Backbone as JSON Lines, residues from 0, in Angstrom:
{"i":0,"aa":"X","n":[-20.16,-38.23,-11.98],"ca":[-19.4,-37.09,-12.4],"c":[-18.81,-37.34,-13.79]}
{"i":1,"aa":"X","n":[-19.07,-36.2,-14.59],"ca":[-18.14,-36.65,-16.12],"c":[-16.75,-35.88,-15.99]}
{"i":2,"aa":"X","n":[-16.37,-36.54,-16.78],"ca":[-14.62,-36.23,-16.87],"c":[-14.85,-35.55,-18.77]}
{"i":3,"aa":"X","n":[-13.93,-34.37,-18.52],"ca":[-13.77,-33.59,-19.39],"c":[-12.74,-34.47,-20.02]}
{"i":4,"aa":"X","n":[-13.11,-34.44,-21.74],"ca":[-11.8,-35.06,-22.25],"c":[-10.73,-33.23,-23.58]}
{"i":5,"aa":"X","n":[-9.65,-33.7,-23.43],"ca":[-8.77,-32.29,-23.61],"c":[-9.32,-32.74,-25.39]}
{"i":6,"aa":"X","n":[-9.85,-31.6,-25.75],"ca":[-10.59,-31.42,-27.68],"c":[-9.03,-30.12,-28.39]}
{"i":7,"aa":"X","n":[-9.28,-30.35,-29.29],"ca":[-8.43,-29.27,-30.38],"c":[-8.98,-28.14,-29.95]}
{"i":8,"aa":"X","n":[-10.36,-27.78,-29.57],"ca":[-10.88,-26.59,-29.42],"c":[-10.13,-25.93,-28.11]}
{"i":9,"aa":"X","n":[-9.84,-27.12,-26.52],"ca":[-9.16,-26.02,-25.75],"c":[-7.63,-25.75,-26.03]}
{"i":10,"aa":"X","n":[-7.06,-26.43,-26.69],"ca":[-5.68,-26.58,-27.16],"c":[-5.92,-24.78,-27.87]}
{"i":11,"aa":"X","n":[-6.53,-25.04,-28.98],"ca":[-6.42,-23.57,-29.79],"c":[-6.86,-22.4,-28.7]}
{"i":12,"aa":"X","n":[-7.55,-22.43,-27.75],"ca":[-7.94,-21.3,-26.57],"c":[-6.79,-21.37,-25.61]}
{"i":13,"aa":"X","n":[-5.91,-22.5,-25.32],"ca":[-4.74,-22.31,-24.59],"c":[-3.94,-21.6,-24.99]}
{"i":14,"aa":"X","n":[-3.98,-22.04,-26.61],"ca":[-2.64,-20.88,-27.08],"c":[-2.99,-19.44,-27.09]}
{"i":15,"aa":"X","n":[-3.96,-19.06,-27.61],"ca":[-4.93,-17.93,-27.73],"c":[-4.45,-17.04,-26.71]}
{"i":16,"aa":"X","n":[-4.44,-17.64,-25.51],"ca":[-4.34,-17.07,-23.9],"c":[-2.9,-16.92,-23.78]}
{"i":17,"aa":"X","n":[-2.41,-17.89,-23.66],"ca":[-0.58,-17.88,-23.76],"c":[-0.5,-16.52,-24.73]}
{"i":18,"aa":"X","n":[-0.56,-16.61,-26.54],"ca":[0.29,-15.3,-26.85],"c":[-0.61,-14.28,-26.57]}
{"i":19,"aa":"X","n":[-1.59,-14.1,-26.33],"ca":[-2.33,-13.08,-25.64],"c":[-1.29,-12.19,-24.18]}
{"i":20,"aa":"X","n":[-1.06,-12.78,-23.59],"ca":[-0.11,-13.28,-22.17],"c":[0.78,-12.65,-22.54]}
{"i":21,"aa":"X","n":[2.0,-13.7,-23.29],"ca":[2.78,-12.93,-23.96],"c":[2.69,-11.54,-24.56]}
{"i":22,"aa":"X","n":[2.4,-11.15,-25.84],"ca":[1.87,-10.03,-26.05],"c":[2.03,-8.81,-25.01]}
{"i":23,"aa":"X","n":[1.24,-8.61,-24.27],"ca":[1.13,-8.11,-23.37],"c":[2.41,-7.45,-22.44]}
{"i":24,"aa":"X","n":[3.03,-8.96,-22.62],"ca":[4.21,-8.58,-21.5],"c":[5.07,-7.78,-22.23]}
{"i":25,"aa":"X","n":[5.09,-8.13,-23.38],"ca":[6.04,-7.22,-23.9],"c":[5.91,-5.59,-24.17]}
{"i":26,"aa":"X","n":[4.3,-5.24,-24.2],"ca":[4.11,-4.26,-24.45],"c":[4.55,-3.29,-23.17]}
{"i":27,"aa":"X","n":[3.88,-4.4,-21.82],"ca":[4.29,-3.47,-20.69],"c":[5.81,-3.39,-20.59]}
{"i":28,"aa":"X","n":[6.63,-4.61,-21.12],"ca":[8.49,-4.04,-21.21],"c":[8.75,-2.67,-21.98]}
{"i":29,"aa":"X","n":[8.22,-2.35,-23.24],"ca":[8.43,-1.73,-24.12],"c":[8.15,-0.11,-23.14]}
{"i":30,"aa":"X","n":[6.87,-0.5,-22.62],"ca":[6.09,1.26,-22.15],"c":[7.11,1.34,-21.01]}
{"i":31,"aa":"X","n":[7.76,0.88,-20.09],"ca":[8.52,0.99,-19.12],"c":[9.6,1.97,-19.35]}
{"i":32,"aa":"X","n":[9.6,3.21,-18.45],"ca":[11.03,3.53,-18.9],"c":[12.51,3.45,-18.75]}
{"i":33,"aa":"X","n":[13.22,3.63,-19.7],"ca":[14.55,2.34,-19.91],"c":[15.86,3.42,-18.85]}
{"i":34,"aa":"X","n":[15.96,2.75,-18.23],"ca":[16.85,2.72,-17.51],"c":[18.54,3.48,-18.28]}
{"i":35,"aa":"X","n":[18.83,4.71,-17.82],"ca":[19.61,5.58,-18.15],"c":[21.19,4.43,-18.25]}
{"i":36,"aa":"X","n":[21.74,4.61,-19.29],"ca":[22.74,4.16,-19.33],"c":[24.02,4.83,-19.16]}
{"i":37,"aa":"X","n":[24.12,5.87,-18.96],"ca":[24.71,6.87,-18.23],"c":[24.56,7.33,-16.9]}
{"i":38,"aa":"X","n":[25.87,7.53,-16.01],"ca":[25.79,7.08,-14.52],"c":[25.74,9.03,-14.37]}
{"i":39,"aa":"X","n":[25.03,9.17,-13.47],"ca":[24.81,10.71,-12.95],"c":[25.97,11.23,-12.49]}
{"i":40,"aa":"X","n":[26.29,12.17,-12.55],"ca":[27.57,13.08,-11.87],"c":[27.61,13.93,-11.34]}
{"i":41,"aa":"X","n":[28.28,14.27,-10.56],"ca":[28.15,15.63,-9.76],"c":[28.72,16.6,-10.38]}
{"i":42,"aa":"X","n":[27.53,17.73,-10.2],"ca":[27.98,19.22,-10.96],"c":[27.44,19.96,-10.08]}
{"i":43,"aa":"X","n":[27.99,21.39,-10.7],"ca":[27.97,22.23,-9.23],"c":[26.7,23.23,-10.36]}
{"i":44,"aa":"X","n":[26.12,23.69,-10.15],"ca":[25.46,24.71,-10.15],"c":[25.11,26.15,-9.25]}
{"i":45,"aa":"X","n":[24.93,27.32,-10.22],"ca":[25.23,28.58,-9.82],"c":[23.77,28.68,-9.91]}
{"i":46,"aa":"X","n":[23.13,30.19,-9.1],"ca":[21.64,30.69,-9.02],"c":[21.69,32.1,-8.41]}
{"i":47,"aa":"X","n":[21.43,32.98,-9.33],"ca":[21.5,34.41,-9.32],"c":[20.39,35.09,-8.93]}
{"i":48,"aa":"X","n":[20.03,36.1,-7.8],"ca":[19.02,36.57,-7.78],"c":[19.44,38.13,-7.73]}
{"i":49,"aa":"X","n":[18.73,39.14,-8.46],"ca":[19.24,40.02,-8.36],"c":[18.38,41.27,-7.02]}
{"i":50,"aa":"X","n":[17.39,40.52,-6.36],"ca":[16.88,41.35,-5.33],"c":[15.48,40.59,-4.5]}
{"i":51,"aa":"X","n":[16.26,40.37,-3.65],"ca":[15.21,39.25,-2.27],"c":[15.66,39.96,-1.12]}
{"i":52,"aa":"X","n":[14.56,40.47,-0.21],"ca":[14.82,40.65,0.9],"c":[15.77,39.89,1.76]}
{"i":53,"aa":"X","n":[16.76,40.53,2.56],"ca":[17.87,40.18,3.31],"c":[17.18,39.18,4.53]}
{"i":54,"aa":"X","n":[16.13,39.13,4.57],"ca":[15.86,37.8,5.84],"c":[15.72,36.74,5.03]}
{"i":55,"aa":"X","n":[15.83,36.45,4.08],"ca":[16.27,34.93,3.21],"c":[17.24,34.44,3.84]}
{"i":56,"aa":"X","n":[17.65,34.81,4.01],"ca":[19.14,34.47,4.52],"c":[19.06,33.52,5.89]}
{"i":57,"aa":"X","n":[17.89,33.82,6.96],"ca":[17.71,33.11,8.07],"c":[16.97,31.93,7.49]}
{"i":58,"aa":"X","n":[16.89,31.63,6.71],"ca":[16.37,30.18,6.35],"c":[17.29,30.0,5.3]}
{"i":59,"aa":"X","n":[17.9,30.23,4.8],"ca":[19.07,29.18,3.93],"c":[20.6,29.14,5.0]}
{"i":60,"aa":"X","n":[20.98,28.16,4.82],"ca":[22.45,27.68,5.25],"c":[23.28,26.77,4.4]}
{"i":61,"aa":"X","n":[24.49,26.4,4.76],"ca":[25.07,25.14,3.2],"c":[24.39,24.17,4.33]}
{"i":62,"aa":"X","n":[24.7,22.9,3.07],"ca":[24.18,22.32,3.1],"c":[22.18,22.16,3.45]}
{"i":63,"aa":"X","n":[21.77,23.11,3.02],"ca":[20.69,23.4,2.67],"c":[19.91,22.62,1.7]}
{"i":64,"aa":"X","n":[18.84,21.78,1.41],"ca":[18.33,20.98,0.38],"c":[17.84,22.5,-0.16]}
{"i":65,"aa":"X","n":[17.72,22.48,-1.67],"ca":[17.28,22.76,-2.46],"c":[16.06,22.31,-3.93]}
{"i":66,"aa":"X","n":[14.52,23.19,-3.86],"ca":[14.37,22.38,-4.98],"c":[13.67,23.01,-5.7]}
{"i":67,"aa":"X","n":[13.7,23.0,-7.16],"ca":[12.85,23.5,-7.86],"c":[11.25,23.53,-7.89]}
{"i":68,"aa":"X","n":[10.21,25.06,-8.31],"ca":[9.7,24.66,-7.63],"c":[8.13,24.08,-8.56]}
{"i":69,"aa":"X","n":[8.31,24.38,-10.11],"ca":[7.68,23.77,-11.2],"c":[7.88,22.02,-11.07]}
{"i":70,"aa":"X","n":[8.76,22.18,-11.42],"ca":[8.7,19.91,-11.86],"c":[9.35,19.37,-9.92]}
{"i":71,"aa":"X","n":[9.61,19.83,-9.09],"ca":[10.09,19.39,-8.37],"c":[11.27,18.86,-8.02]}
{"i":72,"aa":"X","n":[12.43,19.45,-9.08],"ca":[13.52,18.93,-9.71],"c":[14.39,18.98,-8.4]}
{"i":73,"aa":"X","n":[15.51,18.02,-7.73],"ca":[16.12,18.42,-6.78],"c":[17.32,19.54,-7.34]}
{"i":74,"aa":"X","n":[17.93,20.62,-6.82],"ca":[18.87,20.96,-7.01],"c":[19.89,20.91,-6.31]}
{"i":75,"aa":"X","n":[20.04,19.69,-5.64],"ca":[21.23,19.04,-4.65],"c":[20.86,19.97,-2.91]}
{"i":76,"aa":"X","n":[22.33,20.18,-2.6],"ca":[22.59,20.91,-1.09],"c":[23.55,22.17,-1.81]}
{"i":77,"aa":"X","n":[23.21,23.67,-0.75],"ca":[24.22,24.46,-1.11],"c":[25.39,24.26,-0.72]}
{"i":78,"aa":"X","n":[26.42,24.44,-1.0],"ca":[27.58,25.07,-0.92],"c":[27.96,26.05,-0.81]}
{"i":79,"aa":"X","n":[27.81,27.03,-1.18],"ca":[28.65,28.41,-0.79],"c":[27.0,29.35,-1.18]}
{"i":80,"aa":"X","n":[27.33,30.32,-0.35],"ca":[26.74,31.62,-0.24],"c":[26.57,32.86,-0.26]}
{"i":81,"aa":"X","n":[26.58,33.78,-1.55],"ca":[27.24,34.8,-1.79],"c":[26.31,35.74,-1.81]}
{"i":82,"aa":"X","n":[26.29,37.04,-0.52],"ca":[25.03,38.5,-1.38],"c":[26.27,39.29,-1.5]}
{"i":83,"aa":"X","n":[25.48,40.56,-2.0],"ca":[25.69,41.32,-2.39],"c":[24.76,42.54,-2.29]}
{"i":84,"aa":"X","n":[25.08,43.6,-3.08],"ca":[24.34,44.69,-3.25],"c":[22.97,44.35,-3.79]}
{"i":85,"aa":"X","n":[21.75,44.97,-3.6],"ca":[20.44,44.44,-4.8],"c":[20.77,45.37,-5.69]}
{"i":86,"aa":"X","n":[20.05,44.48,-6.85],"ca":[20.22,45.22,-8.31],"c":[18.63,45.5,-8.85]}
{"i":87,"aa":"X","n":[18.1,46.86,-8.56],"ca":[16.68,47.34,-8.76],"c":[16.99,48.39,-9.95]}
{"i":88,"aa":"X","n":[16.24,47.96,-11.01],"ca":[16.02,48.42,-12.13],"c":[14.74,49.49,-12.29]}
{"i":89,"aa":"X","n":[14.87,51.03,-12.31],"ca":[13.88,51.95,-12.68],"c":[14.21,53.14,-13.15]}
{"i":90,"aa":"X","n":[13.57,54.07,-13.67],"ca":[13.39,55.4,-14.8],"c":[14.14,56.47,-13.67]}
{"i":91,"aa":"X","n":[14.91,57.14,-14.07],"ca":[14.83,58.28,-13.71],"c":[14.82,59.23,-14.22]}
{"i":92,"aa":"X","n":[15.05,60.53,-13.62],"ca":[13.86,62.06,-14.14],"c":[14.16,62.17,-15.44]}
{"i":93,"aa":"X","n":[14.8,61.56,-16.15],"ca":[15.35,61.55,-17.94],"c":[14.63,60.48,-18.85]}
{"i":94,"aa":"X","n":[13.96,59.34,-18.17],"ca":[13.74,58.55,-18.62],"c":[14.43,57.07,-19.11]}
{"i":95,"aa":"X","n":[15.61,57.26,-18.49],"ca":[16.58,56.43,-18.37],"c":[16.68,55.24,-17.55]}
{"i":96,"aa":"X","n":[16.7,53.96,-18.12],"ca":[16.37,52.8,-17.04],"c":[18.0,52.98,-16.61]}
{"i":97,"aa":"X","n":[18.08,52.78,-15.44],"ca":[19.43,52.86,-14.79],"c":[19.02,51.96,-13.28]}
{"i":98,"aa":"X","n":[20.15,51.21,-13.13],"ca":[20.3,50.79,-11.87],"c":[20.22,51.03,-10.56]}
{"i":99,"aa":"X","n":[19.94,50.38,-9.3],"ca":[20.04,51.28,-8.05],"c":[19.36,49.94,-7.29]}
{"i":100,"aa":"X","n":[19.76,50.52,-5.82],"ca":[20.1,49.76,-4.56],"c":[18.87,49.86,-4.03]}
{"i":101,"aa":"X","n":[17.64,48.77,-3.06],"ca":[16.8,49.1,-1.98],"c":[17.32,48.67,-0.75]}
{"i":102,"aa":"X","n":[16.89,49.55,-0.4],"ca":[17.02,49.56,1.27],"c":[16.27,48.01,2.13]}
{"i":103,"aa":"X","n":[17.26,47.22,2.49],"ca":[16.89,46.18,3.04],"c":[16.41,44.59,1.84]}
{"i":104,"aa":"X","n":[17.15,44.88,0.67],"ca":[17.2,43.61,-0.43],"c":[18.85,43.72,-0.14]}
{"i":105,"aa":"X","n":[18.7,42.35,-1.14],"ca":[20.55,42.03,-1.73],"c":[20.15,41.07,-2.54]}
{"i":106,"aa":"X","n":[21.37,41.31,-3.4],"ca":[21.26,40.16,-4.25],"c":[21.77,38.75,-4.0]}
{"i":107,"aa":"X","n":[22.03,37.84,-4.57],"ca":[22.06,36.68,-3.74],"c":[22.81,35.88,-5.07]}
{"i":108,"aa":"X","n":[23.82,35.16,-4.89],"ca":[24.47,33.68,-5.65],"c":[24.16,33.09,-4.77]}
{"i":109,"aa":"X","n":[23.71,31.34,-4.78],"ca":[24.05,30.82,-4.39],"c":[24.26,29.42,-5.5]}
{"i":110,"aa":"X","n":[25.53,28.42,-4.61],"ca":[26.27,27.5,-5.82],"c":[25.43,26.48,-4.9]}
{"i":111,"aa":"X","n":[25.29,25.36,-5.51],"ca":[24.82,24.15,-5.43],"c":[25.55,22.77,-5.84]}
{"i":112,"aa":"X","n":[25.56,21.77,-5.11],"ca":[26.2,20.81,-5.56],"c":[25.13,19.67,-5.88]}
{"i":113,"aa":"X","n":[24.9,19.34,-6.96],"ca":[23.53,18.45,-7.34],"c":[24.46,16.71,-8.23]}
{"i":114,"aa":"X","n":[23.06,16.24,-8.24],"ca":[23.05,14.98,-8.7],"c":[22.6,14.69,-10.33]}
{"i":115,"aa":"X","n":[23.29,14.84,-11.33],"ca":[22.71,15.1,-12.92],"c":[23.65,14.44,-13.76]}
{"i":116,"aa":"X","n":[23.36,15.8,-15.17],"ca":[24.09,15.52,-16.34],"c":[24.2,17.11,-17.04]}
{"i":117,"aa":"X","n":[25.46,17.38,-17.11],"ca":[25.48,18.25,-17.99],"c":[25.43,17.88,-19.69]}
{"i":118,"aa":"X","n":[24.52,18.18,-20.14],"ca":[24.56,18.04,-21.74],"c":[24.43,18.85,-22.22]}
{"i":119,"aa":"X","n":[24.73,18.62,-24.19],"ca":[24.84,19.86,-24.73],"c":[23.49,20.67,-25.17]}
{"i":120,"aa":"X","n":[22.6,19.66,-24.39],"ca":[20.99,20.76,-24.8],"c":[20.62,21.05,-23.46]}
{"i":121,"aa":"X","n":[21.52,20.87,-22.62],"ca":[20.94,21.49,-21.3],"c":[21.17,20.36,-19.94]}
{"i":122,"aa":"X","n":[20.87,21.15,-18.93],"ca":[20.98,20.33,-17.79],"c":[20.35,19.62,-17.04]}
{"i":123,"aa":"X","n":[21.03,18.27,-16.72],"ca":[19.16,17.05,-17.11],"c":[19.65,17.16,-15.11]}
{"i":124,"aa":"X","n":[18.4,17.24,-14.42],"ca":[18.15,16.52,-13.24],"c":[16.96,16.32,-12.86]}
{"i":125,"aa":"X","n":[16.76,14.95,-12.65],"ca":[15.43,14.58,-12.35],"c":[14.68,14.13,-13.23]}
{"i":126,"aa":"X","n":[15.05,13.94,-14.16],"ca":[14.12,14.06,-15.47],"c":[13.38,15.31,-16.28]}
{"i":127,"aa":"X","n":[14.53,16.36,-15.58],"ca":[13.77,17.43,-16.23],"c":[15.19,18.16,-16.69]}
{"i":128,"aa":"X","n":[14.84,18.96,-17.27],"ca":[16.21,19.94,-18.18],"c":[15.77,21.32,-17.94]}
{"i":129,"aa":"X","n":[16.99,22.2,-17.73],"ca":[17.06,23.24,-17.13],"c":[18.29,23.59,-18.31]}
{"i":130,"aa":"X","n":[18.26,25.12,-18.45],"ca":[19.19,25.52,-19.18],"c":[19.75,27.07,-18.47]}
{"i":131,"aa":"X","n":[21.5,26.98,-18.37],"ca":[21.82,28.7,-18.08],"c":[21.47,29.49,-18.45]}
{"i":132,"aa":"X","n":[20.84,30.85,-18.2],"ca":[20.07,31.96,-18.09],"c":[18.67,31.64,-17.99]}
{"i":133,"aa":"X","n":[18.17,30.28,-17.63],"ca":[16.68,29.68,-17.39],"c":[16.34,30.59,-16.03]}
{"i":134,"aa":"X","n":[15.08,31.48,-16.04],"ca":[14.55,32.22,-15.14],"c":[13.55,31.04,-14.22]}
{"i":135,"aa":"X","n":[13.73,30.57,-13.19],"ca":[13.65,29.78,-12.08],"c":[13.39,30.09,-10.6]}
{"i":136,"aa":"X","n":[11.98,29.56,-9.82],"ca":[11.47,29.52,-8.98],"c":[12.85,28.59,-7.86]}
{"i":137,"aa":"X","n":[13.23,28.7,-6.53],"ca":[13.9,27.82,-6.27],"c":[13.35,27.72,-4.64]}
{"i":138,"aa":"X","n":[12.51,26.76,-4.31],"ca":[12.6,26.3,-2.57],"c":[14.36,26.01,-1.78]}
{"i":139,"aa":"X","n":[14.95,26.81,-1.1],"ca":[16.08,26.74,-0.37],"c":[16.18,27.2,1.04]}
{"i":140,"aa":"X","n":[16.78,25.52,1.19],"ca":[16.26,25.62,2.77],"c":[14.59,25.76,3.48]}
{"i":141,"aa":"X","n":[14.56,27.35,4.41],"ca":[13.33,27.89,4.35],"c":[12.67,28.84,3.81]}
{"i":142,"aa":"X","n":[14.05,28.72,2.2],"ca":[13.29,30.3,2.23],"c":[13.05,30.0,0.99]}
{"i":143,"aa":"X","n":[12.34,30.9,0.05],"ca":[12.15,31.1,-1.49],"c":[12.48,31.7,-2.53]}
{"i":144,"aa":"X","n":[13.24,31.91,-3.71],"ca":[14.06,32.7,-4.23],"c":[13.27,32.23,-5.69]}
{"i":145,"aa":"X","n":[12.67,33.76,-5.48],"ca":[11.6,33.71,-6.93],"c":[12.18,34.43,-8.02]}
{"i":146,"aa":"X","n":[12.28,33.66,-8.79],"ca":[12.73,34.51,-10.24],"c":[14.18,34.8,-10.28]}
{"i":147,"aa":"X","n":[14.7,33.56,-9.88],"ca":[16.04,34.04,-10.1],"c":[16.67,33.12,-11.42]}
{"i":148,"aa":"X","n":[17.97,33.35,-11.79],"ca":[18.22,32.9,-13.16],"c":[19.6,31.86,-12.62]}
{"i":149,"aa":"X","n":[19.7,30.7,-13.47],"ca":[20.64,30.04,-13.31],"c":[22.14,30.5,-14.07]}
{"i":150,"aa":"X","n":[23.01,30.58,-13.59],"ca":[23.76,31.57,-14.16],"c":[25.46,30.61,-14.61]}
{"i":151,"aa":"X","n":[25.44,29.17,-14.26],"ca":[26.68,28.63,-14.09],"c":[26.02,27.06,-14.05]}
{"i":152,"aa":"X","n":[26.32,26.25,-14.8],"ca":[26.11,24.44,-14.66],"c":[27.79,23.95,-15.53]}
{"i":153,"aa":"X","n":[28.77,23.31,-14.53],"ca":[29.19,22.24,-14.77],"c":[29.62,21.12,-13.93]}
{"i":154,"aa":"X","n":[30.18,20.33,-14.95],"ca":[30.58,18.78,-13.77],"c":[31.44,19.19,-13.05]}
{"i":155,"aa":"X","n":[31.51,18.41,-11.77],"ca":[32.89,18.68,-11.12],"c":[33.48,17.22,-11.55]}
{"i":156,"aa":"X","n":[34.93,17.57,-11.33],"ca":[36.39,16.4,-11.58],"c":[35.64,15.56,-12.74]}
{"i":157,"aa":"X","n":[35.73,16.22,-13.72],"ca":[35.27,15.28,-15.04],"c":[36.05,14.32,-15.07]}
């Protein structure tokens, strides 16, 4: 059997490999994403719908998960639950867009208590940003509240 003796040639391929190695690691530190240095807070958020059929209502309750339904953004659990009258927008015999009620909608607030950041370009949860009067898909509870607009984002006990 021969015995390998250690040459300059594997010395220079050891290192080769090592900052190769290195290298590397750093690139995968660099691509990683960096860890928020700002601690999340609780804010309450508002969600306006101005006309969903009144059986929504048998599938939402508080404490209800909520979630957006583009990026998957959580929008916490509800809190409070507010309808109202629906607000249906159409012409009448003048040509006049004017307001008015259907038979068997309402409109709908509901507030949310979520996990985020209010900032001044908008409202970060999840990694995604949402802004007030943002027109928004929302999964709540069992039910679905399409096209409604966010109407209220701040922190609570700043």
């Amino acid at each position: 059997m021969r015995k390998h003796k250690f040459t300059w040639i594997d010395l220079v391929v050891l290192i080769i490999v090592l900052v190769a190695i290195i290298s590397m690691k750093s690139k995968l530190d660099k691509a990683n994403i960096a860890k928020s240095e700002v601690q999340k807070k609780d804010i309450e958020i508002s969600f306006y719908i101005e006309s969903v059929p009144e059986t929504v209502l048998n599938g939402i309750k508080i404490d209800s998960p909520v979630r957006e339904s583009v990026q998957g953004s959580s929008f916490g659990k509800i809190t409070k639950i507010e309808k109202g009258p629906s607000v249906v927008f159409a012409s009448d015999d003048e040509g006049n867009v004017v307001s008015s009620e259907k038979e068997g909608y309402i409109s709908l607030t509901i507030t949310m208590k979520a996990s985020g950041e209010v900032k001044p370009n908008g409202i970060s949860l999840d990694k995604s940003v949402y802004y007030v009067g943002q027109t928004v898909t929302l999964y709540a509870g069992n039910s679905i509240l399409k096209d409604g607009r966010i109407s209220y984002a701040n922190t609570i006990n700043e």
